[in-house]
């Protein structure tokens, strides 16, 4: 019935929807559209979708890249009206309802969903883009892992005196990567690199606020900071970065933190190609949309996920993207069937961050909070539930529990 209702009077065919971006928002929109019978083309420069919340696990070699990715064609195969076009976004011709792609192809659309996500914002800090490593894609995670492994090998062989890591940014990404690297330093490096002395490695987290995890309640922030310090992470709170050098992070007060590996977990902005598409942009280059998540001058164009800037800004997390994508898909179905569209309302499920083994914090929308082992288990199972593909879920669960419960030798036992 819905598929018949979606057929256009002019062509007798369901409307064609182009979804640019195969992330949380884009694929959530695709599900709604495909179930209604719309013809959908997914456009992404990668042939896979990435589960970004687990990229830090790839960066620290706890998981393989394949554990946090899923082929877009395997996803599309579940829906007979969905196709995949692997290419980057070139240009939008909004008046002609066309998308030009980097491979030269031009796609006509009846409706368009933009969900490209965002990219790293270097905040115009001198040397940051050149000398720091971001963590926003599988490619970033692999590069960070390779850099870390190279430094450790060189330190073990005496070619490099130290492997000091500085993480810039005390949000969830910064806390999670710092905690994961700290446990790598305390639990794994003594086993795999017994030649490296403890003082030759360190993890430092730099945050401009006087606390980490700014969106959380003060007692959860303090708990996360304690958990990091227990893992011997050096916290430089209330500190801003002035520049990043090849071997150091320089703070605004002149302090120079030696860094063999600098991780940039601070700030995001819209991709450069968005500026060339004629879309209305606001803070951080994000696209300004109506309360219905579409453009005021082109209501057939919807923007979802981190790229969207609605009247009431939302946190740049997975859940808002998922809900926005679902809403955009439903509004396109409504518009195509002659029904009115409705505003988007975010249902806040809460926020959570993991610090390390048995350490996490959870804050629910009703004000209830919890931490420690229950929060750690909740974080693991909730994130695994959102992974695409049964193989990915099984692999991630096995890797998680093997990493934290499998055989390990502590630094003390190795020293003995």
Short mmCIF file of C-alpha atoms in Angstrom, two decimals:
data_model
loop_
_atom_site.label_atom_id
_atom_site.label_comp_id
_atom_site.label_asym_id
_atom_site.label_seq_id
_atom_site.Cartn_x
_atom_site.Cartn_y
_atom_site.Cartn_z
CA UNK A 1 0.00 0.00 0.00
CA UNK A 2 2.73 2.46 0.94
CA UNK A 3 4.71 1.65 -2.18
CA UNK A 4 1.66 2.33 -4.36
CA UNK A 5 1.08 5.62 -2.55
CA UNK A 6 4.71 6.63 -3.19
CA UNK A 7 4.34 6.37 -6.97
CA UNK A 8 4.50 9.72 -8.70
CA UNK A 9 1.61 10.76 -10.91
CA UNK A 10 3.97 12.06 -13.60
CA UNK A 11 6.12 8.95 -14.07
CA UNK A 12 4.21 6.24 -12.28
CA UNK A 13 7.43 5.41 -10.43
CA UNK A 14 8.39 5.95 -6.79
CA UNK A 15 10.39 9.15 -6.18
CA UNK A 16 14.16 8.97 -6.44
CA UNK A 17 16.00 10.01 -3.28
CA UNK A 18 19.75 10.60 -3.28
CA UNK A 19 21.34 10.17 0.14
CA UNK A 20 24.83 11.68 0.31
CA UNK A 21 26.71 10.11 3.21
CA UNK A 22 26.57 6.57 4.52
CA UNK A 23 26.83 7.36 8.22
CA UNK A 24 24.34 7.09 11.06
CA UNK A 25 22.01 9.76 9.70
CA UNK A 26 22.13 8.74 6.07
CA UNK A 27 21.50 5.05 6.63
CA UNK A 28 18.68 5.75 9.10
CA UNK A 29 16.99 7.79 6.37
CA UNK A 30 17.57 5.02 3.84
CA UNK A 31 15.81 2.47 6.04
CA UNK A 32 12.68 4.59 6.30
CA UNK A 33 12.66 5.37 2.60
CA UNK A 34 13.31 1.82 1.46
CA UNK A 35 10.55 0.42 3.66
CA UNK A 36 8.15 2.85 1.98
CA UNK A 37 9.26 1.79 -1.50
CA UNK A 38 11.24 4.86 -2.55
CA UNK A 39 14.10 4.46 -5.00
CA UNK A 40 17.27 5.38 -3.12
CA UNK A 41 20.87 5.91 -4.19
CA UNK A 42 23.48 6.04 -1.45
CA UNK A 43 26.49 8.18 -2.33
CA UNK A 44 29.67 7.95 -0.28
CA UNK A 45 33.37 8.21 -1.09
CA UNK A 46 33.91 5.04 0.96
CA UNK A 47 32.30 1.71 0.01
CA UNK A 48 31.57 1.10 3.69
CA UNK A 49 29.95 2.74 6.68
CA UNK A 50 32.03 3.37 9.80
CA UNK A 51 31.01 2.97 13.43
CA UNK A 52 32.93 6.00 14.67
CA UNK A 53 32.46 5.53 18.46
CA UNK A 54 34.86 2.56 18.30
CA UNK A 55 37.60 4.12 16.18
CA UNK A 56 39.79 4.62 19.23
CA UNK A 57 39.82 0.83 19.63
CA UNK A 58 41.20 0.50 16.11
CA UNK A 59 43.78 3.20 16.82
CA UNK A 60 45.07 1.28 19.86
CA UNK A 61 45.09 -2.06 18.00
CA UNK A 62 42.35 -3.52 20.18
CA UNK A 63 40.17 -4.09 17.11
CA UNK A 64 40.62 -4.50 13.40
CA UNK A 65 39.24 -1.92 10.99
CA UNK A 66 36.82 -4.54 9.69
CA UNK A 67 35.19 -4.78 13.11
CA UNK A 68 33.93 -1.19 12.93
CA UNK A 69 33.03 -1.03 9.24
CA UNK A 70 30.25 -2.60 7.19
CA UNK A 71 29.96 -2.71 3.38
CA UNK A 72 27.34 -0.33 2.02
CA UNK A 73 26.44 -2.81 -0.70
CA UNK A 74 25.72 -5.46 1.93
CA UNK A 75 23.44 -2.97 3.65
CA UNK A 76 21.73 -2.03 0.37
CA UNK A 77 21.23 -5.68 -0.55
CA UNK A 78 18.57 -5.91 2.16
CA UNK A 79 16.36 -3.49 0.23
CA UNK A 80 15.43 -4.09 -3.45
CA UNK A 81 15.03 -0.38 -4.26
CA UNK A 82 18.39 0.78 -2.84
CA UNK A 83 21.57 1.21 -4.86
CA UNK A 84 25.08 2.35 -3.94
CA UNK A 85 27.25 4.79 -5.89
CA UNK A 86 30.77 5.01 -4.41
CA UNK A 87 31.99 8.53 -5.17
CA UNK A 88 32.57 11.85 -3.49
CA UNK A 89 30.34 14.89 -3.59
CA UNK A 90 31.35 17.30 -6.32
CA UNK A 91 28.67 19.96 -6.64
CA UNK A 92 24.97 20.47 -6.01
CA UNK A 93 22.71 21.98 -8.67
CA UNK A 94 19.79 22.75 -6.40
CA UNK A 95 17.60 24.42 -9.02
CA UNK A 96 18.06 21.51 -11.40
CA UNK A 97 17.73 18.91 -8.62
CA UNK A 98 21.02 17.29 -9.57
CA UNK A 99 24.08 16.03 -7.71
CA UNK A 100 27.42 16.08 -9.50
CA UNK A 101 29.89 13.50 -8.22
CA UNK A 102 33.68 13.40 -8.27
CA UNK A 103 33.68 10.51 -10.73
CA UNK A 104 31.83 12.64 -13.28
CA UNK A 105 28.40 11.10 -12.75
CA UNK A 106 25.31 13.29 -12.41
CA UNK A 107 22.34 12.03 -10.39
CA UNK A 108 18.85 13.48 -10.72
CA UNK A 109 16.76 13.48 -7.59
CA UNK A 110 13.26 14.23 -6.39
CA UNK A 111 14.48 14.53 -2.81
CA UNK A 112 17.97 14.87 -1.40
CA UNK A 113 19.34 13.93 2.01
CA UNK A 114 22.70 15.39 2.98
CA UNK A 115 24.48 13.46 5.72
CA UNK A 116 28.16 13.79 4.90
CA UNK A 117 29.14 14.34 8.51
CA UNK A 118 31.89 16.78 9.44
CA UNK A 119 35.66 16.85 9.39
CA UNK A 120 38.43 17.91 11.73
CA UNK A 121 38.54 21.56 12.78
CA UNK A 122 42.12 22.63 13.40
CA UNK A 123 40.91 25.94 14.85
CA UNK A 124 43.62 27.86 12.97
CA UNK A 125 46.19 26.67 15.50
CA UNK A 126 49.68 26.85 14.05
CA UNK A 127 51.11 23.44 13.12
CA UNK A 128 48.06 21.46 14.24
CA UNK A 129 47.03 20.09 10.85
CA UNK A 130 50.61 19.27 9.91
CA UNK A 131 51.80 17.71 13.15
CA UNK A 132 48.72 16.28 14.92
CA UNK A 133 46.70 13.19 14.08
CA UNK A 134 42.87 13.35 14.06
CA UNK A 135 40.54 10.46 14.84
CA UNK A 136 37.47 10.80 12.67
CA UNK A 137 37.78 8.03 10.07
CA UNK A 138 39.17 4.53 9.63
CA UNK A 139 42.05 6.07 7.72
CA UNK A 140 42.77 8.33 10.71
CA UNK A 141 42.65 5.41 13.12
CA UNK A 142 45.05 3.36 11.01
CA UNK A 143 47.45 6.28 10.70
CA UNK A 144 47.42 6.85 14.45
CA UNK A 145 47.98 3.16 15.15
CA UNK A 146 50.87 3.03 12.68
CA UNK A 147 52.47 6.13 14.20
CA UNK A 148 52.15 4.75 17.71
CA UNK A 149 53.55 1.34 16.74
CA UNK A 150 56.45 2.93 14.87
CA UNK A 151 57.38 5.07 17.86
CA UNK A 152 57.20 2.12 20.23
CA UNK A 153 59.36 -0.03 17.96
CA UNK A 154 61.94 2.72 17.66
CA UNK A 155 61.94 3.28 21.42
CA UNK A 156 62.37 -0.44 22.08
CA UNK A 157 65.31 -0.57 19.63
CA UNK A 158 66.97 2.52 21.10
CA UNK A 159 66.41 4.65 17.99
CA UNK A 160 64.04 6.99 19.82
CA UNK A 161 64.35 7.96 23.51
CA UNK A 162 60.64 8.15 24.31
CA UNK A 163 57.08 7.57 23.17
CA UNK A 164 55.12 10.34 24.85
CA UNK A 165 51.53 10.90 23.73
CA UNK A 166 49.60 14.16 24.07
CA UNK A 167 45.85 14.12 23.49
CA UNK A 168 44.31 17.54 22.80
CA UNK A 169 40.66 17.77 23.84
CA UNK A 170 38.86 16.54 26.95
CA UNK A 171 35.53 15.58 25.42
CA UNK A 172 34.34 12.01 25.07
CA UNK A 173 36.73 11.23 22.20
CA UNK A 174 39.73 12.65 24.03
CA UNK A 175 38.89 10.90 27.29
CA UNK A 176 38.30 7.56 25.58
CA UNK A 177 41.49 7.63 23.52
CA UNK A 178 43.56 8.80 26.52
CA UNK A 179 42.10 6.08 28.75
CA UNK A 180 42.62 3.41 26.13
CA UNK A 181 46.21 4.45 25.49
CA UNK A 182 46.88 4.57 29.24
CA UNK A 183 45.75 0.98 29.65
CA UNK A 184 47.82 0.01 26.61
CA UNK A 185 50.78 1.62 28.36
CA UNK A 186 50.14 -0.09 31.70
CA UNK A 187 48.95 -3.53 30.60
CA UNK A 188 50.20 -4.30 27.10
CA UNK A 189 53.46 -2.45 26.48
CA UNK A 190 55.27 -4.12 29.43
CA UNK A 191 54.43 -7.46 27.82
CA UNK A 192 55.11 -6.68 24.17
CA UNK A 193 57.96 -4.19 24.65
CA UNK A 194 59.82 -5.26 27.80
CA UNK A 195 62.81 -3.18 26.68
CA UNK A 196 60.85 0.05 27.26
CA UNK A 197 61.09 1.51 30.77
CA UNK A 198 57.94 3.07 32.30
CA UNK A 199 59.44 6.56 32.34
CA UNK A 200 59.99 6.39 28.57
CA UNK A 201 56.24 6.56 27.92
CA UNK A 202 53.43 8.79 29.11
CA UNK A 203 49.92 9.95 28.23
CA UNK A 204 48.93 13.61 28.70
CA UNK A 205 45.46 15.05 28.16
CA UNK A 206 45.14 18.80 27.49
CA UNK A 207 41.76 20.49 28.00
CA UNK A 208 40.92 24.21 27.97
CA UNK A 209 38.24 23.84 30.64
CA UNK A 210 39.06 23.07 34.26
CA UNK A 211 37.37 19.70 33.84
CA UNK A 212 36.87 16.93 31.30
CA UNK A 213 33.56 15.86 29.71
CA UNK A 214 31.93 19.30 29.71
CA UNK A 215 28.32 18.13 28.99
CA UNK A 216 28.29 15.91 32.10
CA UNK A 217 27.38 16.67 35.70
CA UNK A 218 30.27 17.79 37.91
CA UNK A 219 30.49 14.56 39.93
CA UNK A 220 30.78 12.51 36.71
CA UNK A 221 33.44 14.85 35.38
CA UNK A 222 35.38 14.45 38.62
CA UNK A 223 34.94 10.67 38.52
CA UNK A 224 36.26 10.50 34.95
CA UNK A 225 39.25 12.67 35.91
CA UNK A 226 40.01 10.39 38.87
CA UNK A 227 39.76 7.32 36.67
CA UNK A 228 42.20 8.87 34.21
CA UNK A 229 44.65 9.81 36.94
CA UNK A 230 44.45 6.28 38.37
CA UNK A 231 45.62 5.14 34.94
CA UNK A 232 48.54 7.58 35.21
CA UNK A 233 47.18 10.00 32.62
CA UNK A 234 48.64 13.46 33.18
CA UNK A 235 45.85 16.03 33.06
CA UNK A 236 46.59 19.58 31.96
CA UNK A 237 43.25 21.24 32.65
CA UNK A 238 42.50 24.91 32.05
CA UNK A 239 45.20 24.94 29.37
CA UNK A 240 44.88 26.11 25.77
CA UNK A 241 47.08 25.09 22.87
CA UNK A 242 49.05 27.81 21.11
CA UNK A 243 50.81 25.67 18.53
CA UNK A 244 51.75 22.10 17.65
CA UNK A 245 55.32 21.26 16.69
CA UNK A 246 56.64 17.97 15.27
CA UNK A 247 57.79 16.90 18.73
CA UNK A 248 55.79 19.10 21.11
CA UNK A 249 52.52 20.74 22.02
CA UNK A 250 53.05 24.36 23.07
CA UNK A 251 50.53 25.84 25.49
CA UNK A 252 49.45 29.48 25.59
CA UNK A 253 51.42 30.07 28.80
CA UNK A 254 54.61 28.99 27.05
CA UNK A 255 54.73 25.48 28.49
CA UNK A 256 56.19 23.01 26.00
CA UNK A 257 54.91 19.43 26.34
CA UNK A 258 57.17 16.95 24.59
CA UNK A 259 55.06 14.80 22.29
CA UNK A 260 56.10 11.98 20.01
CA UNK A 261 52.46 11.34 19.07
CA UNK A 262 49.91 14.19 19.18
CA UNK A 263 46.24 13.24 18.92
CA UNK A 264 43.75 15.94 17.93
CA UNK A 265 40.35 15.34 19.55
CA UNK A 266 39.20 18.94 19.54
CA UNK A 267 36.63 20.52 17.25
CA UNK A 268 34.87 19.62 14.01
CA UNK A 269 33.72 21.61 10.99
CA UNK A 270 31.81 21.02 7.78
CA UNK A 271 33.75 19.42 4.90
CA UNK A 272 35.34 21.86 2.48
CA UNK A 273 33.13 20.78 -0.43
CA UNK A 274 29.99 21.95 1.41
CA UNK A 275 31.04 25.58 0.93
CA UNK A 276 30.93 25.05 -2.85
CA UNK A 277 27.41 23.63 -2.84
CA UNK A 278 25.44 26.82 -2.25
CA UNK A 279 23.99 25.63 1.05
CA UNK A 280 23.27 28.13 3.85
CA UNK A 281 26.01 27.71 6.45
CA UNK A 282 26.19 28.73 10.08
CA UNK A 283 28.53 28.05 12.99
CA UNK A 284 31.29 25.62 12.13
CA UNK A 285 30.15 25.57 8.52
CA UNK A 286 27.15 23.46 9.42
CA UNK A 287 24.11 23.78 7.17
CA UNK A 288 21.24 25.87 8.53
CA UNK A 289 17.95 23.97 8.33
CA UNK A 290 14.35 24.51 9.39
CA UNK A 291 12.71 22.76 12.32
CA UNK A 292 11.73 20.07 9.80
CA UNK A 293 15.43 19.54 8.94
CA UNK A 294 15.08 20.79 5.36
CA UNK A 295 16.19 23.95 3.57
CA UNK A 296 13.76 26.85 3.65
CA UNK A 297 14.31 27.70 -0.02
CA UNK A 298 14.58 24.08 -1.18
CA UNK A 299 12.22 22.02 1.01
CA UNK A 300 13.04 18.87 -0.96
CA UNK A 301 16.57 18.97 0.48
CA UNK A 302 17.08 17.57 4.00
CA UNK A 303 20.25 17.73 6.08
CA UNK A 304 20.91 15.31 8.94
CA UNK A 305 23.57 14.40 11.48
CA UNK A 306 26.56 16.51 12.45
CA UNK A 307 26.27 18.54 9.25
CA UNK A 308 22.85 19.96 10.18
CA UNK A 309 22.34 23.11 12.25
CA UNK A 310 18.65 23.16 13.30
CA UNK A 311 17.05 26.07 15.20
CA UNK A 312 17.81 24.25 18.46
CA UNK A 313 21.37 22.91 18.12
CA UNK A 314 21.89 19.27 19.07
CA UNK A 315 24.93 17.42 20.39
CA UNK A 316 27.08 15.95 17.65
CA UNK A 317 26.58 12.34 18.65
CA UNK A 318 25.27 9.15 17.09
CA UNK A 319 21.79 9.29 18.58
CA UNK A 320 20.83 12.73 17.22
CA UNK A 321 22.08 11.65 13.78
CA UNK A 322 20.07 8.43 13.88
CA UNK A 323 16.89 10.21 14.93
CA UNK A 324 17.38 13.01 12.41
CA UNK A 325 17.88 10.52 9.58
CA UNK A 326 14.77 8.62 10.58
CA UNK A 327 12.79 11.84 10.72
CA UNK A 328 14.03 13.05 7.31
CA UNK A 329 13.08 9.73 5.74
CA UNK A 330 9.59 9.89 7.19
CA UNK A 331 9.10 13.50 6.08
CA UNK A 332 10.06 12.63 2.52
CA UNK A 333 7.55 9.79 2.54
CA UNK A 334 4.93 12.18 3.91
CA UNK A 335 5.66 14.86 1.31
CA UNK A 336 5.66 12.33 -1.54
CA UNK A 337 2.27 11.00 -0.48
CA UNK A 338 0.68 14.41 -0.05
CA UNK A 339 0.75 14.47 3.74
CA UNK A 340 2.06 17.42 5.78
CA UNK A 341 5.57 17.33 7.21
CA UNK A 342 6.17 17.90 10.91
CA UNK A 343 8.98 19.43 13.00
CA UNK A 344 11.77 17.31 14.41
CA UNK A 345 11.85 16.67 18.16
CA UNK A 346 14.89 15.05 19.67
CA UNK A 347 14.34 12.33 22.27
CA UNK A 348 17.38 12.45 24.49
CA UNK A 349 18.42 8.92 25.57
CA UNK A 350 21.31 10.23 27.67
CA UNK A 351 25.06 10.37 27.18
CA UNK A 352 27.90 8.04 28.14
CA UNK A 353 31.66 7.84 27.92
CA UNK A 354 34.12 5.06 28.69
CA UNK A 355 37.42 5.73 30.44
CA UNK A 356 38.85 2.24 30.59
CA UNK A 357 38.49 -1.18 32.15
CA UNK A 358 35.42 -1.19 34.43
CA UNK A 359 35.31 2.62 34.24
CA UNK A 360 32.63 4.62 32.44
CA UNK A 361 30.07 7.31 33.17
CA UNK A 362 26.41 7.46 32.14
CA UNK A 363 24.03 10.41 32.44
CA UNK A 364 20.35 9.85 31.66
CA UNK A 365 17.92 12.62 30.64
CA UNK A 366 15.93 12.27 33.88
CA UNK A 367 19.02 13.27 35.85
CA UNK A 368 19.93 9.75 36.98
CA UNK A 369 23.62 8.96 36.72
CA UNK A 370 25.81 5.95 37.35
CA UNK A 371 29.42 4.97 36.82
CA UNK A 372 31.89 2.14 37.23
CA UNK A 373 31.24 -1.45 36.14
CA UNK A 374 27.47 -1.06 35.43
CA UNK A 375 28.17 1.97 33.24
CA UNK A 376 31.04 0.15 31.53
CA UNK A 377 28.83 -2.83 30.67
CA UNK A 378 26.01 -0.53 29.51
CA UNK A 379 28.44 1.31 27.23
CA UNK A 380 29.72 -1.93 25.67
CA UNK A 381 26.37 -3.58 25.02
CA UNK A 382 24.68 -0.41 23.78
CA UNK A 383 27.43 0.31 21.28
CA UNK A 384 27.55 -3.28 20.10
CA UNK A 385 23.78 -3.21 19.56
CA UNK A 386 24.16 -0.44 16.99
CA UNK A 387 26.82 -2.23 14.95
CA UNK A 388 25.69 -3.47 11.55
CA UNK A 389 26.11 -7.17 10.90
CA UNK A 390 26.17 -10.12 13.26
CA UNK A 391 29.82 -10.84 12.55
CA UNK A 392 30.79 -7.33 13.66
CA UNK A 393 28.84 -7.64 16.90
CA UNK A 394 30.35 -11.01 17.76
CA UNK A 395 33.88 -9.90 16.88
CA UNK A 396 33.64 -6.69 18.89
CA UNK A 397 32.24 -8.44 21.97
CA UNK A 398 34.95 -11.10 21.83
CA UNK A 399 37.66 -8.46 21.40
CA UNK A 400 36.32 -6.35 24.27
CA UNK A 401 36.13 -9.16 26.77
CA UNK A 402 39.38 -10.76 25.67
CA UNK A 403 41.16 -7.43 26.02
CA UNK A 404 39.86 -6.82 29.53
CA UNK A 405 39.53 -10.36 30.87
CA UNK A 406 42.11 -12.25 28.84
CA UNK A 407 45.60 -13.11 30.13
CA UNK A 408 47.83 -10.11 30.71
CA UNK A 409 50.94 -9.40 32.74
CA UNK A 410 51.16 -6.21 34.73
CA UNK A 411 54.18 -3.96 34.74
CA UNK A 412 55.11 -5.24 38.18
CA UNK A 413 54.99 -8.90 37.16
CA UNK A 414 57.14 -8.18 34.09
CA UNK A 415 59.67 -6.35 36.25
CA UNK A 416 59.87 -9.36 38.51
#
